[in-house]
Tab-separated table of C-alpha atoms and ligand atoms in Angstrom:
chain	number	residue	atom	x	y	z
A	272	MET	CA	-31.320	15.220	26.475
A	273	THR	CA	-27.711	14.427	25.651
A	274	THR	CA	-27.804	16.190	22.281
A	275	LYS	CA	-25.096	18.592	23.372
A	276	ARG	CA	-22.615	15.773	23.886
A	277	HIS	CA	-23.021	14.742	20.293
A	278	TYR	CA	-21.890	18.089	18.898
A	279	PRO	CA	-18.208	17.053	18.541
A	280	LEU	CA	-19.262	13.848	16.788
A	281	ILE	CA	-21.616	15.720	14.479
A	282	ALA	CA	-18.888	18.271	13.765
A	283	ALA	CA	-16.417	15.489	12.918
A	284	ALA	CA	-18.958	13.806	10.644
A	285	LEU	CA	-19.654	17.132	8.926
A	286	LEU	CA	-15.943	17.784	8.392
A	287	THR	CA	-15.594	14.333	6.859
A	288	ALA	CA	-18.593	14.971	4.634
A	289	ILE	CA	-17.137	18.318	3.535
A	290	ALA	CA	-13.734	16.762	2.833
A	291	ILE	CA	-15.351	14.038	0.751
A	292	ALA	CA	-17.659	16.476	-1.035
A	293	ALA	CA	-14.529	18.506	-1.856
A	294	CYS	CA	-13.367	15.476	-3.800
A	295	GLY	CA	-15.621	16.489	-6.615
A	296	SER	CA	-12.951	19.057	-7.456
A	297	ASN	CA	-10.366	16.279	-7.767
A	298	ARG	CA	-12.230	14.637	-10.545
A	299	LYS	CA	-10.993	15.003	-14.077
A	300	THR	CA	-12.187	17.946	-16.119
A	301	ALA	CA	-13.169	17.587	-19.756
A	302	ALA	CA	-9.710	18.854	-20.722
A	303	ASP	CA	-8.003	15.963	-18.901
A	304	THR	CA	-10.276	13.352	-20.402
A	305	PRO	CA	-8.495	11.183	-22.958
A	306	SER	CA	-9.976	10.930	-26.425
A	307	PRO	CA	-12.894	8.501	-26.367
A	308	ALA	CA	-11.968	4.875	-26.888
A	309	THR	CA	-14.019	2.577	-29.071
A	310	PRO	CA	-16.048	0.066	-27.010
A	311	ALA	CA	-13.591	-2.746	-27.793
A	312	GLU	CA	-10.709	-0.663	-26.415
A	313	THR	CA	-12.545	0.470	-23.297
A	314	THR	CA	-10.956	-1.288	-20.331
A	315	ALA	CA	-13.059	0.354	-17.632
A	316	ALA	CA	-16.728	-0.279	-18.447
A	317	VAL	CA	-18.062	-0.011	-14.894
A	318	GLN	CA	-17.741	3.391	-13.258
A	319	ALA	CA	-16.070	3.078	-9.864
A	320	PRO	CA	-17.194	5.469	-7.109
A	321	PRO	CA	-14.933	8.546	-6.965
A	322	PHE	CA	-11.683	7.886	-5.097
A	323	CYS	CA	-11.037	10.852	-2.841
A	324	ALA	CA	-7.344	11.763	-2.901
A	325	ASP	CA	-7.749	14.259	-0.016
A	326	SER	CA	-9.195	11.494	2.110
A	327	ALA	CA	-6.310	9.137	1.184
A	328	TYR	CA	-3.860	11.950	1.971
A	329	ARG	CA	-5.425	12.352	5.403
A	330	TYR	CA	-5.031	8.611	6.097
A	331	VAL	CA	-1.355	8.889	5.141
A	332	LYS	CA	-0.875	11.838	7.483
A	333	GLU	CA	-2.707	10.144	10.350
A	334	GLN	CA	-0.214	7.269	10.191
A	335	VAL	CA	2.811	9.572	9.919
A	336	ASP	CA	1.540	11.560	12.916
A	337	PHE	CA	2.178	8.487	15.101
A	338	GLY	CA	5.892	8.858	14.292
A	339	PRO	CA	8.057	6.055	12.858
A	340	ARG	CA	6.044	2.789	12.937
A	341	VAL	CA	8.972	0.554	13.829
A	342	PRO	CA	8.072	-2.873	15.274
A	343	ASN	CA	8.382	-3.102	19.097
A	344	THR	CA	7.679	0.621	19.599
A	345	ALA	CA	4.626	2.339	21.127
A	346	ALA	CA	3.983	4.255	17.886
A	347	HIS	CA	3.866	0.995	15.945
A	348	ARG	CA	1.365	-0.524	18.376
A	349	ALA	CA	-0.810	2.613	18.372
A	350	CYS	CA	-0.819	2.848	14.577
A	351	GLY	CA	-1.718	-0.847	14.282
A	352	ASP	CA	-4.686	-0.237	16.595
A	353	TYR	CA	-5.684	2.758	14.442
A	354	LEU	CA	-5.603	0.613	11.261
A	355	ILE	CA	-7.724	-2.108	12.883
A	356	GLY	CA	-10.231	0.567	13.943
A	357	LYS	CA	-10.416	2.084	10.447
A	358	LEU	CA	-11.011	-1.278	8.739
A	359	LYS	CA	-13.773	-2.061	11.263
A	360	GLN	CA	-15.267	1.401	10.737
A	361	PHE	CA	-15.441	0.658	6.997
A	362	GLY	CA	-17.328	-2.558	7.630
A	363	ALA	CA	-14.577	-5.104	6.993
A	364	THR	CA	-14.261	-8.392	8.849
A	365	VAL	CA	-10.892	-7.921	10.528
A	366	HIS	CA	-8.318	-10.619	11.227
A	367	VAL	CA	-5.227	-9.720	13.203
A	368	GLN	CA	-2.356	-12.138	12.740
A	369	GLU	CA	0.157	-11.841	15.546
A	370	ALA	CA	3.609	-13.318	15.129
A	371	ASP	CA	7.047	-13.128	16.682
A	372	LEU	CA	9.338	-12.692	13.688
A	373	VAL	CA	13.115	-12.939	13.796
A	374	ALA	CA	14.981	-9.977	12.302
A	375	TYR	CA	18.413	-10.071	10.549
A	376	ASP	CA	20.083	-9.275	13.911
A	377	ASN	CA	17.966	-11.829	15.840
A	378	THR	CA	15.701	-9.162	17.360
A	379	ILE	CA	12.262	-10.684	17.972
A	380	LEU	CA	9.706	-8.433	16.311
A	381	LYS	CA	6.219	-8.394	17.822
A	382	ALA	CA	4.495	-8.165	14.459
A	383	ARG	CA	0.870	-7.920	13.346
A	384	ASN	CA	-0.486	-8.511	9.842
A	385	ILE	CA	-3.826	-6.710	9.714
A	386	ILE	CA	-6.413	-8.071	7.293
A	387	GLY	CA	-9.781	-6.547	6.378
A	388	SER	CA	-12.109	-8.797	4.379
A	389	PHE	CA	-15.159	-7.647	2.412
A	390	GLN	CA	-17.748	-10.274	1.433
A	391	PRO	CA	-15.746	-13.026	3.140
A	392	GLY	CA	-18.165	-15.664	1.786
A	393	ASN	CA	-17.593	-14.706	-1.860
A	394	ARG	CA	-15.304	-17.213	-3.596
A	395	ARG	CA	-14.320	-14.716	-6.286
A	396	ARG	CA	-11.717	-12.541	-4.563
A	397	VAL	CA	-8.958	-10.016	-5.132
A	398	LEU	CA	-6.180	-9.270	-2.656
A	399	LEU	CA	-4.914	-5.713	-2.130
A	400	CYS	CA	-1.856	-5.201	0.045
A	401	ALA	CA	0.772	-2.782	1.337
A	402	HIS	CA	3.256	-2.785	4.201
A	403	TRP	CA	2.363	-0.655	7.203
A	404	ASP	CA	5.629	-0.652	9.164
A	405	SER	CA	8.328	1.951	8.608
A	406	ARG	CA	12.054	1.409	8.409
A	407	PRO	CA	14.119	1.517	11.645
A	408	TYR	CA	17.031	3.088	9.749
A	409	ALA	CA	17.707	5.906	7.327
A	410	ASP	CA	20.563	3.935	5.810
A	411	SER	CA	20.496	5.845	2.524
A	412	GLU	CA	21.477	9.065	4.368
A	413	ARG	CA	25.070	10.176	3.735
A	414	ASP	CA	25.555	11.277	7.349
A	415	LYS	CA	26.462	8.152	9.403
A	416	GLN	CA	24.833	9.618	12.540
A	417	LYS	CA	21.487	9.945	10.809
A	418	GLN	CA	21.586	6.434	9.341
A	419	ARG	CA	20.725	4.825	12.684
A	420	GLN	CA	17.534	6.808	13.196
A	421	PRO	CA	14.107	5.481	12.160
A	422	ILE	CA	12.228	7.127	9.296
A	423	LEU	CA	8.695	8.469	9.055
A	424	GLY	CA	7.986	6.438	5.918
A	425	ALA	CA	5.281	8.744	4.562
A	426	ASN	CA	5.802	7.286	1.101
A	427	ASP	CA	7.567	4.030	2.060
A	428	GLY	CA	4.773	2.533	4.110
A	429	ALA	CA	1.996	5.023	4.816
A	430	SER	CA	1.126	5.881	1.182
A	431	GLY	CA	0.038	2.387	0.132
A	432	VAL	CA	-1.964	1.937	3.326
A	433	GLY	CA	-3.594	5.368	2.852
A	434	VAL	CA	-4.763	4.435	-0.650
A	435	LEU	CA	-6.090	1.091	0.594
A	436	LEU	CA	-7.999	2.713	3.480
A	437	GLU	CA	-9.665	5.040	0.990
A	438	LEU	CA	-10.539	2.035	-1.184
A	439	ALA	CA	-12.038	0.372	1.905
A	440	ARG	CA	-14.224	3.457	2.378
A	441	LEU	CA	-15.385	3.206	-1.267
A	442	ILE	CA	-16.131	-0.515	-0.926
A	443	GLN	CA	-18.334	0.214	2.073
A	444	GLN	CA	-20.207	2.832	-0.004
A	445	GLN	CA	-20.670	0.600	-3.032
A	446	ALA	CA	-19.872	-3.112	-3.065
A	447	PRO	CA	-17.948	-4.421	-6.088
A	448	ALA	CA	-19.025	-7.771	-7.604
A	449	ILE	CA	-16.109	-9.571	-5.984
A	450	GLY	CA	-14.841	-10.046	-2.451
A	451	VAL	CA	-11.789	-7.996	-1.482
A	452	ASP	CA	-9.128	-8.697	1.148
A	453	ILE	CA	-6.996	-5.772	2.219
A	454	ILE	CA	-3.789	-6.921	3.903
A	455	PHE	CA	-1.472	-4.595	5.768
A	456	PHE	CA	1.775	-6.547	6.051
A	457	ASP	CA	4.052	-5.851	8.967
A	458	ALA	CA	7.870	-5.985	9.165
A	459	GLU	CA	8.540	-5.478	5.464
A	460	ASP	CA	11.161	-2.821	6.003
A	461	TYR	CA	13.317	-4.328	8.777
A	462	GLY	CA	15.684	-5.750	6.149
A	463	ILE	CA	19.452	-5.894	6.578
A	464	PRO	CA	20.865	-2.337	6.593
A	465	THR	CA	23.743	-1.174	4.399
A	466	PHE	CA	25.886	-0.525	7.499
A	467	HIS	CA	25.532	-4.104	8.775
A	468	ARG	CA	28.684	-6.209	8.512
A	469	GLY	CA	27.775	-9.564	7.035
A	470	ALA	CA	26.345	-11.108	3.912
A	471	TYR	CA	23.321	-9.531	2.282
A	472	LYS	CA	20.195	-11.673	2.681
A	473	ALA	CA	17.080	-10.839	0.667
A	474	ASP	CA	14.893	-12.880	3.034
A	475	THR	CA	15.492	-10.372	5.847
A	476	TRP	CA	12.889	-8.114	4.128
A	477	CYS	CA	9.157	-8.801	3.938
A	478	LEU	CA	8.918	-10.810	7.171
A	479	GLY	CA	5.171	-10.219	7.562
A	480	SER	CA	4.283	-11.409	4.060
A	481	GLN	CA	6.578	-14.426	4.464
A	482	TYR	CA	4.652	-15.356	7.594
A	483	TRP	CA	1.241	-14.803	5.943
A	484	GLY	CA	2.315	-16.806	2.859
A	485	ARG	CA	3.081	-19.786	5.112
A	486	VAL	CA	0.089	-19.303	7.419
A	487	PRO	CA	-2.723	-17.502	5.556
A	488	HIS	CA	-5.395	-15.841	7.719
A	489	VAL	CA	-7.951	-18.430	6.523
A	490	GLN	CA	-7.080	-22.015	5.674
A	491	GLY	CA	-6.832	-22.661	1.924
A	492	TYR	CA	-7.048	-18.951	1.162
A	493	ASN	CA	-7.193	-18.097	-2.533
A	494	ALA	CA	-7.684	-15.035	-4.695
A	495	ARG	CA	-7.634	-14.418	-8.445
A	496	TYR	CA	-4.660	-12.134	-8.037
A	497	GLY	CA	-3.157	-9.530	-5.756
A	498	ILE	CA	-2.029	-5.933	-6.123
A	499	LEU	CA	0.743	-4.613	-3.879
A	500	LEU	CA	1.113	-0.852	-3.422
A	501	ASP	CA	4.555	0.391	-2.398
A	502	MET	CA	5.622	4.036	-2.496
A	503	VAL	CA	2.535	5.233	-4.334
A	504	GLY	CA	2.364	8.819	-3.076
A	505	GLY	CA	5.553	10.530	-4.241
A	506	ARG	CA	5.366	13.771	-6.184
A	507	GLY	CA	6.115	13.070	-9.848
A	508	ALA	CA	6.310	9.302	-9.249
A	509	THR	CA	6.450	6.876	-12.158
A	510	PHE	CA	5.273	3.284	-11.980
A	511	TYR	CA	7.173	1.218	-14.514
A	512	ARG	CA	6.233	-2.441	-14.973
A	513	GLU	CA	8.081	-4.454	-12.335
A	514	PRO	CA	9.756	-7.451	-14.037
A	515	PHE	CA	8.833	-10.161	-11.473
A	516	SER	CA	5.183	-9.059	-11.695
A	517	GLN	CA	5.447	-8.968	-15.480
A	518	ARG	CA	6.685	-12.602	-15.567
A	519	THR	CA	4.276	-14.061	-13.004
A	520	ALA	CA	1.160	-11.908	-13.541
A	521	PRO	CA	1.375	-10.606	-17.136
A	522	ALA	CA	-2.397	-10.421	-17.741
A	523	GLN	CA	-2.925	-8.419	-14.526
A	524	VAL	CA	-0.037	-6.058	-15.300
A	525	LYS	CA	-1.556	-5.388	-18.710
A	526	LYS	CA	-5.015	-4.826	-17.220
A	527	ILE	CA	-3.723	-2.359	-14.611
A	528	TRP	CA	-1.474	-0.402	-16.981
A	529	ASP	CA	-4.155	-0.296	-19.734
A	530	THR	CA	-6.711	0.890	-17.175
A	531	ALA	CA	-4.392	3.664	-15.990
A	532	HIS	CA	-3.910	4.817	-19.579
A	533	SER	CA	-7.650	4.672	-20.340
A	534	LEU	CA	-8.312	6.896	-17.294
A	535	GLY	CA	-5.769	9.510	-18.420
A	536	PHE	CA	-2.983	8.520	-15.974
A	537	GLY	CA	-0.575	7.267	-18.643
A	538	SER	CA	2.181	9.661	-17.570
A	539	PHE	CA	2.330	7.932	-14.159
A	540	PHE	CA	2.362	4.424	-15.720
A	541	PRO	CA	4.999	4.120	-18.485
A	542	GLN	CA	4.523	0.990	-20.600
A	543	GLU	CA	8.147	0.009	-19.974
A	544	ASP	CA	9.973	-2.357	-17.630
A	545	GLY	CA	11.602	-0.914	-14.505
A	546	MET	CA	13.660	-2.640	-11.833
A	547	GLU	CA	12.987	-5.994	-10.182
A	548	VAL	CA	12.552	-5.585	-6.428
A	549	THR	CA	12.499	-7.780	-3.347
A	550	ASP	CA	9.042	-6.966	-2.081
A	551	ASP	CA	5.960	-8.578	-0.552
A	552	HIS	CA	4.536	-9.645	-3.952
A	553	ILE	CA	7.434	-12.116	-4.404
A	554	TYR	CA	6.514	-13.975	-1.201
A	555	VAL	CA	2.792	-13.815	-1.951
A	556	TYR	CA	3.444	-15.478	-5.305
A	557	ASN	CA	6.166	-17.927	-4.280
A	558	LEU	CA	4.345	-19.162	-1.177
A	559	THR	CA	0.707	-19.155	-2.380
A	560	ARG	CA	0.990	-19.030	-6.219
A	561	ILE	CA	-1.433	-16.111	-6.230
A	562	PRO	CA	-0.124	-13.822	-8.995
A	563	CYS	CA	0.622	-10.438	-7.457
A	564	VAL	CA	1.504	-7.166	-9.150
A	565	ASP	CA	3.782	-4.645	-7.431
A	566	ILE	CA	2.882	-1.053	-8.224
A	567	ILE	CA	6.082	0.601	-7.020
A	568	ASN	CA	7.757	3.903	-7.729
A	569	TYR	CA	10.724	3.416	-10.053
A	570	ASP	CA	12.880	6.448	-10.772
A	571	PRO	CA	15.388	5.728	-13.575
A	572	GLN	CA	17.377	8.842	-12.535
A	573	ALA	CA	17.849	7.964	-8.865
A	574	ASP	CA	20.847	5.862	-7.729
A	575	SER	CA	18.635	3.567	-5.651
A	576	GLY	CA	16.076	3.193	-8.469
A	577	PHE	CA	13.505	4.655	-6.082
A	578	GLY	CA	13.184	8.349	-5.317
A	579	ASP	CA	15.949	10.303	-3.582
A	580	PHE	CA	13.774	10.283	-0.446
A	581	TRP	CA	14.111	6.481	-0.187
A	582	HIS	CA	15.316	5.308	3.250
A	583	THR	CA	16.177	8.870	4.251
A	584	HIS	CA	14.595	11.410	6.596
A	585	ALA	CA	13.222	13.190	3.530
A	586	ASP	CA	10.508	10.528	3.379
A	587	ASN	CA	8.008	12.747	5.184
A	588	MET	CA	4.699	14.409	4.240
A	589	ASP	CA	6.552	16.891	2.002
A	590	VAL	CA	7.109	14.208	-0.647
A	591	ILE	CA	3.434	13.195	-0.754
A	592	ASP	CA	1.314	14.518	-3.604
A	593	PRO	CA	-2.434	13.823	-3.631
A	594	ALA	CA	-2.260	13.712	-7.457
A	595	THR	CA	-0.128	10.553	-7.274
A	596	LEU	CA	-2.382	8.933	-4.640
A	597	ASN	CA	-5.272	9.809	-6.949
A	598	ALA	CA	-3.732	8.230	-10.072
A	599	VAL	CA	-3.049	4.970	-8.233
A	600	GLY	CA	-6.325	4.962	-6.295
A	601	GLN	CA	-8.562	5.654	-9.308
A	602	THR	CA	-6.714	3.003	-11.318
A	603	VAL	CA	-6.992	0.272	-8.686
A	604	ALA	CA	-10.634	1.218	-8.043
A	605	ALA	CA	-11.456	0.900	-11.760
A	606	VAL	CA	-9.738	-2.497	-11.877
A	607	ILE	CA	-11.590	-3.975	-8.911
A	608	TYR	CA	-15.015	-2.527	-9.823
A	609	ASN	CA	-14.618	-4.095	-13.279
A	610	GLU	CA	-14.118	-7.614	-11.897
A	611	LYS	CA	-17.158	-9.820	-12.407
B	712	AHN	C1	14.914	-3.657	-1.576
B	712	AHN	O1	15.349	-2.955	-2.442
B	712	AHN	C2	15.775	-4.532	-0.808
B	712	AHN	N1	13.645	-3.715	-1.264
B	712	AHN	C3	12.669	-2.974	-1.967
B	712	AHN	C4	11.419	-3.178	-1.256
B	712	AHN	C5	11.147	-2.076	-0.357
B	712	AHN	C6	11.905	-1.587	0.666
B	712	AHN	N2	10.075	-1.400	-0.417
B	712	AHN	C7	10.099	-0.503	0.493
B	712	AHN	N3	11.209	-0.563	1.162
B	713	ZN	ZN1	11.676	0.656	2.522
């Protein structure tokens, strides 16, 4: 008798189904397929379910639509609630870690690390992470006026989370052999701005991962390794090997880069070293000894080493390319579905 009321829900479900069905067209054609590898060279033996780049793109946009996700703002709170809801929708056990974190200028940040665990009882685990906050400043803008305004962080923030939400959807569809923890770290990007007078301090970045590294969401938490996604949606992005990851997680770097090449995404993943960065993977490794690989956009041409959008107002949906989300998403999916 209440069938009518369900029409909007049914329509939404249908739209989702259509969007996901449309993902078939994202899959590689025969022309894109790399020449067949011999069995010994094949890195990806298990076929992962198809990662839907359009779905990941939509999760990026849904975050950006909240506006800048700067700690202590309404948009930040609302987006955090959205992320908790999505992880629950995809069947994860969700832990929300709340913490008051002290910023470089002594502002108390009401922060939340949001963790979605799949197969929490499985002792064989992999950690996937990204930061979900966006930067309160556009301090790479030339115009001084604009430097004090918060950024949308479509690439720097939302892209990694968008890819991980799509992976959560895949995990719900088809369970990999291992348990997976997806961690959305807060307060990564509240680091000391270029216009601040005073000594540079690297520890002003990555406040959420520093907290989690000291107080993991479950006592004695362990995982085989972690993968951090940072700025994984930029058009024409390249992911060079990040030197800290290369030193502390060499086997995992090799596995990820080889997998990308075997899937035909070699142009996104040069087999060369890029720039070492202060990022969440450093704190994950230093505080827990879990090796963690940072997949991060490195642009050898750009002054910052990142894209020209970095910490500017150009970091909006215009820089996001589903093809880049796809390359990263398919690669990480192949890696985790091939864990035994
Ligand atoms: C610095 O270069 C200080 N941090 C790189 C990590 C970062 C900032 N990722 C996103 N925003
Ligand atoms: Zn940033």
